[in-house]
Short mmCIF file of C-alpha atoms in Angstrom, two decimals:
data_model
loop_
_atom_site.label_atom_id
_atom_site.label_comp_id
_atom_site.label_asym_id
_atom_site.label_seq_id
_atom_site.Cartn_x
_atom_site.Cartn_y
_atom_site.Cartn_z
CA MET O 23 50.32 23.57 6.05
CA ILE O 24 49.88 19.85 5.63
CA ASN O 25 47.48 19.89 8.58
CA THR O 26 45.34 22.67 6.81
CA GLN O 27 45.31 20.64 3.59
CA LEU O 28 44.23 17.54 5.48
CA ALA O 29 41.46 19.42 7.20
CA GLY O 30 40.28 20.75 3.83
CA ALA O 31 40.35 17.24 2.29
CA LEU O 32 38.36 15.82 5.28
CA GLU O 33 35.50 18.35 5.01
CA PRO O 34 32.49 16.72 3.54
CA PRO O 35 31.49 18.03 0.15
CA TRP O 36 27.83 17.96 1.16
CA GLY O 37 27.07 21.27 2.85
CA GLY O 38 23.55 20.34 4.06
CA GLY O 39 24.56 18.90 7.48
CA VAL O 40 24.83 15.36 8.62
CA SER O 41 21.16 14.46 8.30
CA PRO O 42 19.49 16.22 5.33
CA PHE O 43 16.23 14.25 5.85
CA ALA O 44 16.30 14.54 9.61
CA VAL O 45 15.59 10.75 10.04
CA SER O 46 17.71 7.80 11.23
CA TRP O 47 19.55 5.86 8.63
CA GLN O 48 17.28 2.86 9.40
CA LYS O 49 14.20 4.85 8.66
CA LEU O 50 15.74 6.33 5.43
CA MET O 51 16.67 2.84 4.27
CA MET O 52 13.09 1.65 4.91
CA TRP O 53 11.78 4.54 2.93
CA LEU O 54 14.19 3.81 -0.02
CA PHE O 55 13.07 0.11 0.12
CA ILE O 56 9.39 1.21 0.08
CA ILE O 57 10.08 3.42 -2.99
CA GLY O 58 11.75 0.40 -4.79
CA ASP O 59 8.96 -1.95 -3.71
CA ALA O 60 6.27 0.56 -4.86
CA LEU O 61 7.84 0.49 -8.28
CA LEU O 62 7.56 -3.22 -8.42
CA PHE O 63 3.78 -2.85 -7.96
CA ALA O 64 3.76 0.17 -10.24
CA GLY O 65 5.30 -2.16 -12.96
CA PHE O 66 2.56 -4.84 -12.36
CA LEU O 67 -0.23 -2.30 -12.39
CA ALA O 68 1.17 -0.52 -15.52
CA GLY O 69 1.33 -3.94 -17.24
CA TYR O 70 -2.21 -4.66 -16.11
CA GLY O 71 -3.28 -1.22 -17.50
CA PHE O 72 -1.60 -2.23 -20.84
CA VAL O 73 -3.55 -5.42 -21.18
CA ARG O 74 -6.79 -3.73 -20.21
CA LEU O 75 -6.21 -1.18 -22.99
CA ALA O 76 -5.13 -3.80 -25.55
CA ASN O 77 -8.29 -6.00 -24.95
CA PRO O 78 -11.52 -4.94 -26.49
CA THR O 79 -13.36 -6.64 -23.58
CA TRP O 80 -12.55 -7.48 -19.91
CA PRO O 81 -14.44 -9.74 -17.55
CA ASN O 82 -17.10 -7.99 -15.50
CA GLN O 83 -15.68 -7.98 -11.93
CA PHE O 84 -19.17 -8.21 -10.40
CA GLU O 85 -19.59 -11.54 -12.22
CA VAL O 86 -16.24 -12.99 -11.28
CA PHE O 87 -15.80 -11.74 -7.74
CA HIS O 88 -18.09 -11.12 -4.64
CA ILE O 89 -17.19 -7.49 -4.43
CA GLU O 90 -18.85 -7.28 -0.97
CA PHE O 91 -16.31 -9.96 0.10
CA ILE O 92 -13.36 -7.96 -1.43
CA GLY O 93 -14.81 -4.97 0.52
CA LEU O 94 -14.57 -6.93 3.75
CA MET O 95 -10.90 -7.88 2.92
CA THR O 96 -10.32 -4.16 2.43
CA PHE O 97 -11.96 -3.41 5.74
CA VAL O 98 -9.74 -5.96 7.57
CA LEU O 99 -6.50 -4.55 6.02
CA ILE O 100 -7.53 -0.85 6.82
CA THR O 101 -8.38 -1.93 10.34
CA SER O 102 -5.08 -3.64 10.74
CA SER O 103 -3.33 -0.45 9.60
CA ALA O 104 -5.16 1.50 12.27
CA THR O 105 -4.24 -1.03 14.97
CA MET O 106 -0.64 -0.93 13.69
CA ALA O 107 -0.62 2.83 14.07
CA THR O 108 -2.04 2.51 17.53
CA ALA O 109 0.80 0.07 18.47
CA VAL O 110 3.44 2.68 17.11
CA GLY O 111 1.62 5.38 19.19
CA GLY O 112 1.99 3.14 22.25
CA ALA O 113 5.73 2.53 21.56
CA LYS O 114 6.18 6.30 21.28
CA VAL O 115 4.89 6.86 24.82
CA GLY O 116 6.40 3.74 26.26
CA ASN O 117 3.03 2.00 26.82
CA ARG O 118 4.19 -1.66 26.62
CA GLN O 119 0.76 -3.16 27.02
CA GLN O 120 -0.73 -1.01 24.16
CA VAL O 121 2.20 -2.08 21.85
CA LEU O 122 1.78 -5.76 22.49
CA ARG O 123 -2.04 -5.72 22.30
CA PHE O 124 -2.23 -3.79 19.14
CA LEU O 125 0.69 -5.58 17.44
CA GLY O 126 -1.26 -8.88 18.28
CA LEU O 127 -4.46 -7.45 16.74
CA THR O 128 -2.42 -6.36 13.61
CA ILE O 129 -1.05 -9.83 13.21
CA LEU O 130 -4.57 -11.34 13.60
CA GLY O 131 -5.78 -8.86 10.92
CA GLY O 132 -3.00 -9.92 8.62
CA LEU O 133 -3.80 -13.61 9.15
CA ALA O 134 -7.52 -12.95 8.52
CA PHE O 135 -6.76 -11.21 5.28
CA LEU O 136 -4.43 -14.12 4.14
CA GLY O 137 -7.21 -16.64 5.02
CA MET O 138 -9.79 -14.64 2.94
CA GLN O 139 -7.24 -14.44 0.09
CA VAL O 140 -6.81 -18.28 0.18
CA TYR O 141 -10.60 -18.60 0.01
CA GLU O 142 -10.80 -16.18 -2.94
CA TRP O 143 -7.97 -17.97 -4.77
CA SER O 144 -9.38 -21.47 -4.22
CA THR O 145 -12.89 -20.30 -5.44
CA LEU O 146 -11.38 -18.89 -8.68
CA ILE O 147 -9.17 -21.89 -9.21
CA GLY O 148 -12.08 -24.17 -8.58
CA ALA O 149 -14.02 -22.21 -11.25
CA GLY O 150 -11.26 -23.09 -13.72
CA ALA O 151 -9.09 -19.89 -13.59
CA GLY O 152 -5.32 -20.27 -14.02
CA LEU O 153 -2.32 -18.21 -15.13
CA THR O 154 -2.89 -18.80 -18.86
CA SER O 155 -6.65 -19.45 -19.12
CA ASN O 156 -10.01 -18.76 -17.39
CA PRO O 157 -13.69 -19.19 -18.06
CA TRP O 158 -14.25 -15.51 -18.65
CA GLY O 159 -12.67 -15.33 -22.08
CA VAL O 160 -9.58 -13.00 -21.64
CA PRO O 161 -6.48 -15.07 -20.86
CA GLN O 162 -4.53 -12.15 -19.40
CA PHE O 163 -7.24 -11.65 -16.76
CA GLY O 164 -6.06 -14.68 -14.83
CA ALA O 165 -2.35 -13.86 -15.19
CA ALA O 166 -2.93 -10.30 -13.93
CA PHE O 167 -5.16 -11.45 -11.05
CA PHE O 168 -2.80 -14.23 -9.73
CA VAL O 169 0.48 -12.22 -10.20
CA ILE O 170 -0.72 -8.97 -8.66
CA THR O 171 -2.72 -10.40 -5.69
CA GLY O 172 -0.14 -13.20 -5.27
CA PHE O 173 2.66 -10.66 -4.87
CA HIS O 174 0.57 -8.56 -2.59
CA GLY O 175 -0.38 -11.69 -0.51
CA THR O 176 3.27 -12.56 -0.27
CA HIS O 177 3.94 -9.05 1.15
CA VAL O 178 1.09 -9.50 3.71
CA PHE O 179 2.60 -12.90 4.70
CA THR O 180 6.10 -11.34 5.08
CA GLY O 181 4.53 -8.50 6.98
CA VAL O 182 2.92 -11.02 9.45
CA LEU O 183 6.34 -12.56 9.98
CA ILE O 184 8.01 -9.13 10.50
CA LEU O 185 5.33 -8.07 13.01
CA THR O 186 5.78 -11.41 14.85
CA ILE O 187 9.48 -10.97 15.08
CA THR O 188 9.03 -7.42 16.24
CA ALA O 189 6.67 -8.42 18.92
CA ILE O 190 9.03 -11.06 20.22
CA ARG O 191 12.00 -8.64 20.13
CA PHE O 192 9.89 -6.05 21.87
CA VAL O 193 8.96 -8.49 24.68
CA ARG O 194 12.58 -9.35 25.10
CA GLY O 195 13.65 -5.72 25.21
CA ARG O 196 15.71 -6.12 22.06
CA THR O 197 13.75 -3.30 20.23
CA ARG O 198 11.98 -0.23 21.22
CA PHE O 199 10.08 2.59 19.50
CA GLU O 200 12.03 2.69 16.30
CA GLY O 201 11.71 -1.09 15.54
CA VAL O 202 7.99 -0.93 15.97
CA GLU O 203 7.77 2.24 13.82
CA LEU O 204 9.83 0.61 10.99
CA ALA O 205 7.70 -2.55 11.02
CA GLY O 206 4.65 -0.19 10.94
CA LEU O 207 5.96 1.61 7.88
CA TYR O 208 6.17 -1.67 6.01
CA TRP O 209 2.73 -2.72 7.09
CA HIS O 210 1.06 0.58 6.07
CA PHE O 211 2.80 0.23 2.74
CA VAL O 212 1.25 -3.18 2.24
CA ASP O 213 -2.18 -1.51 3.02
CA LEU O 214 -1.41 1.35 0.56
CA VAL O 215 -0.64 -1.04 -2.25
CA TRP O 216 -4.02 -2.75 -1.60
CA VAL O 217 -5.74 0.61 -1.97
CA PHE O 218 -4.49 0.73 -5.56
CA ILE O 219 -5.18 -2.89 -6.35
CA PHE O 220 -8.73 -2.74 -4.91
CA THR O 221 -9.57 0.35 -7.04
CA LEU O 222 -7.74 -0.45 -10.27
CA PHE O 223 -8.28 -4.21 -10.40
CA TYR O 224 -11.60 -4.86 -8.60
CA LEU O 225 -13.58 -1.58 -9.11
CA ILE O 226 -12.50 -0.09 -12.43
CA MET V 26 -4.31 20.97 15.71
CA VAL V 27 -2.03 18.12 14.77
CA LYS V 28 1.39 19.66 13.82
CA THR V 29 4.13 17.26 14.70
CA PHE V 30 4.31 13.53 15.25
CA ASN V 31 4.09 14.05 19.04
CA ASP V 32 0.72 15.74 18.66
CA VAL V 33 -0.76 12.61 17.01
CA SER V 34 -3.00 10.80 19.38
CA THR V 35 -4.62 7.36 19.04
CA LYS V 36 -7.91 9.20 18.49
CA THR V 37 -6.40 10.74 15.26
CA TYR V 38 -5.51 7.28 13.91
CA TRP V 39 -9.04 6.02 14.40
CA LYS V 40 -10.47 9.18 12.83
CA ILE V 41 -8.37 8.47 9.80
CA TRP V 42 -9.56 4.80 9.96
CA SER V 43 -13.19 5.86 9.77
CA LEU V 44 -12.53 8.29 6.98
CA LEU V 45 -10.81 5.54 4.99
CA LEU V 46 -13.74 3.18 5.51
CA LEU V 47 -16.23 5.99 4.51
CA ILE V 48 -14.32 6.62 1.34
CA THR V 49 -14.07 2.87 0.57
CA LEU V 50 -17.98 2.51 1.05
CA VAL V 51 -18.65 5.54 -1.21
CA MET V 52 -16.25 4.14 -3.80
CA MET V 53 -18.20 0.83 -3.78
CA LEU V 54 -21.45 2.68 -4.10
CA ILE V 55 -20.29 4.74 -6.98
CA ASP V 56 -19.07 1.58 -8.70
CA THR V 57 -22.71 0.24 -8.68
CA ALA V 58 -24.21 3.54 -9.89
CA ALA V 59 -25.11 4.09 -13.63
CA LEU V 60 -22.61 6.82 -14.33
CA ALA V 61 -20.70 7.62 -17.56
CA ARG V 62 -17.49 5.55 -17.73
CA THR V 63 -15.19 8.54 -17.73
CA LEU V 64 -16.87 10.03 -14.72
CA LEU V 65 -16.99 6.79 -12.79
CA VAL V 66 -13.21 6.10 -13.36
CA SER V 67 -12.28 9.70 -12.40
CA LEU V 68 -14.28 9.56 -9.24
CA LEU V 69 -12.79 6.26 -8.31
CA LEU V 70 -9.21 7.50 -9.07
CA VAL V 71 -9.84 10.56 -6.84
CA GLY V 72 -11.08 8.26 -3.96
CA MET V 73 -8.03 6.01 -4.46
CA LEU V 74 -5.60 8.93 -4.26
CA ALA V 75 -7.43 10.45 -1.30
CA LYS V 76 -7.10 7.07 0.63
CA ALA V 77 -3.43 6.71 -0.35
CA SER V 78 -2.68 10.27 0.81
CA LEU V 79 -4.39 9.76 4.20
CA ILE V 80 -2.41 6.52 4.79
CA ALA V 81 0.89 8.01 3.75
CA ALA V 82 0.36 11.34 5.67
CA TYR V 83 -1.02 10.07 8.95
CA PHE V 84 -0.33 6.31 9.34
CA MET V 85 3.14 6.58 7.80
CA HIS V 86 3.71 10.01 9.36
CA LEU V 87 4.97 11.50 6.15
CA ARG V 88 3.11 14.74 7.00
CA PHE V 89 5.57 15.23 9.90
CA GLU V 90 8.74 14.49 7.92
CA LYS V 91 10.96 17.01 6.27
CA LEU V 92 9.80 18.31 2.84
CA SER V 93 12.91 16.84 1.19
CA LEU V 94 11.91 13.30 2.29
CA VAL V 95 8.30 13.84 1.32
CA GLY V 96 9.42 15.07 -2.02
CA ILE V 97 11.66 12.14 -2.70
CA VAL V 98 9.04 9.57 -1.64
CA THR V 99 5.97 11.01 -3.40
CA ALA V 100 7.60 12.56 -6.50
CA GLY V 101 9.87 9.56 -6.86
CA ILE V 102 7.04 6.98 -6.86
CA PHE V 103 4.46 9.13 -8.73
CA PHE V 104 6.68 10.23 -11.68
CA THR V 105 8.30 6.75 -12.28
CA ALA V 106 4.94 5.05 -12.03
CA ALA V 107 3.34 7.53 -14.42
CA ALA V 108 6.38 7.23 -16.86
CA LEU V 109 6.01 3.43 -16.73
CA PHE V 110 2.30 3.63 -17.61
CA PHE V 111 2.46 6.25 -20.31
CA LEU V 112 5.45 4.61 -21.96
CA ILE V 113 3.64 1.40 -22.61
CA ALA V 114 -0.11 2.51 -22.75
CA PRO V 115 0.09 3.87 -26.31
CA ASP V 116 1.10 0.40 -27.53
CA GLY V 117 -1.92 -1.18 -25.74
CA VAL V 118 -4.23 1.29 -27.69
CA TRP V 119 -2.37 0.60 -30.93
CA ILE V 120 -2.82 -3.22 -30.49
CA LEU V 121 -6.55 -2.72 -29.78
CA LYS V 122 -6.99 -0.45 -32.92
CA SER V 123 -5.03 -2.94 -35.03
CA ALA V 124 -7.20 -5.86 -33.76
CA VAL V 125 -10.41 -3.90 -34.42
CA LYS V 126 -9.43 -3.18 -38.02
#
C-alpha cells in the first residue's frame, strides 16, 4: 500500500516524456539564453524605433556612414557564419581538420569585423560624435549608434573568445560535436542580430 | 531534399551563404532607389526577415528541431519584441505631434 502510494508520488506530473524538445539540456539552455539575449537587443531596437518616431528629422545614413563599408562588414559576418556552419558540419562527421580550419577562419572573420568596427567608431568619434551629442543635429542618434553597435561588438568579441576556447578544447579532446554546435549557435545568433541592426539602423 | 540535420551538407551552408549575400546586395540597391518611403521600408523589412529566417532555419538548424522548440524560440522572441515596440511606439508619435504643434 505504502509502496503503491510512493510509486504514485514519484511519477512525474509531466506526461510528455523526459525530453519534450528532443534536445540535450545544454542545447536547451543555449536556446533559452539566446531568447533572453534577443530580448535585450529587441529592447534596444524598440528604444531606437521610439526615438526615430519621436524625432521629426534623423541624420541621413548615407552622409554619416560609408554604406559600402558597412556592407563589407555584413559580408564578413555572414561569411564567418557560413564558415562556422561548415565547422559544425565537420564536427558532425568527425572531420577534425575541417573543424579546426573553419573554426580558425570564423575567428579570423570575427577579428576582421571587430577591426572594422574600431575603424568605424574612431571615424565617428573623430568627427565629433559622442553619446550625448553629434554634428548631425539629433543627440539621440549618437546614443543609439554607440549603445546598439557597442553591445553587438561586445557580443562579437565574446564570440571570438568562446570560439577560441572551443578550438583549444577540441584540440585537447575535451569537447566534441556538441561543444562546437553550441558555440556555433551563439555565433549565428550574433550574425542574426547584425541582420536586424544593419537593416533597421543603417538602411531604414 | 534536405529533411534532417544529417542530410545537411557543407554545400547547403554555402548555398545559404550566397542567398544571404544576394539578399543583402538587393537590399542595398533598393535603399538607393527612388521608391516611396512605405514601399522602401516594407521591402527592406521583408529582406531582413528572409535573411533572419534563413540563418535560424539552416545555420542554427531550427528547421530540423521539434516544432515545440521552434515555436518557443520564434513566437517567444517575435511576440515579446513586437509587444515592446508597440507599447512604446505610440508615445513616440505623440511626442512628435506635440512638438510639431
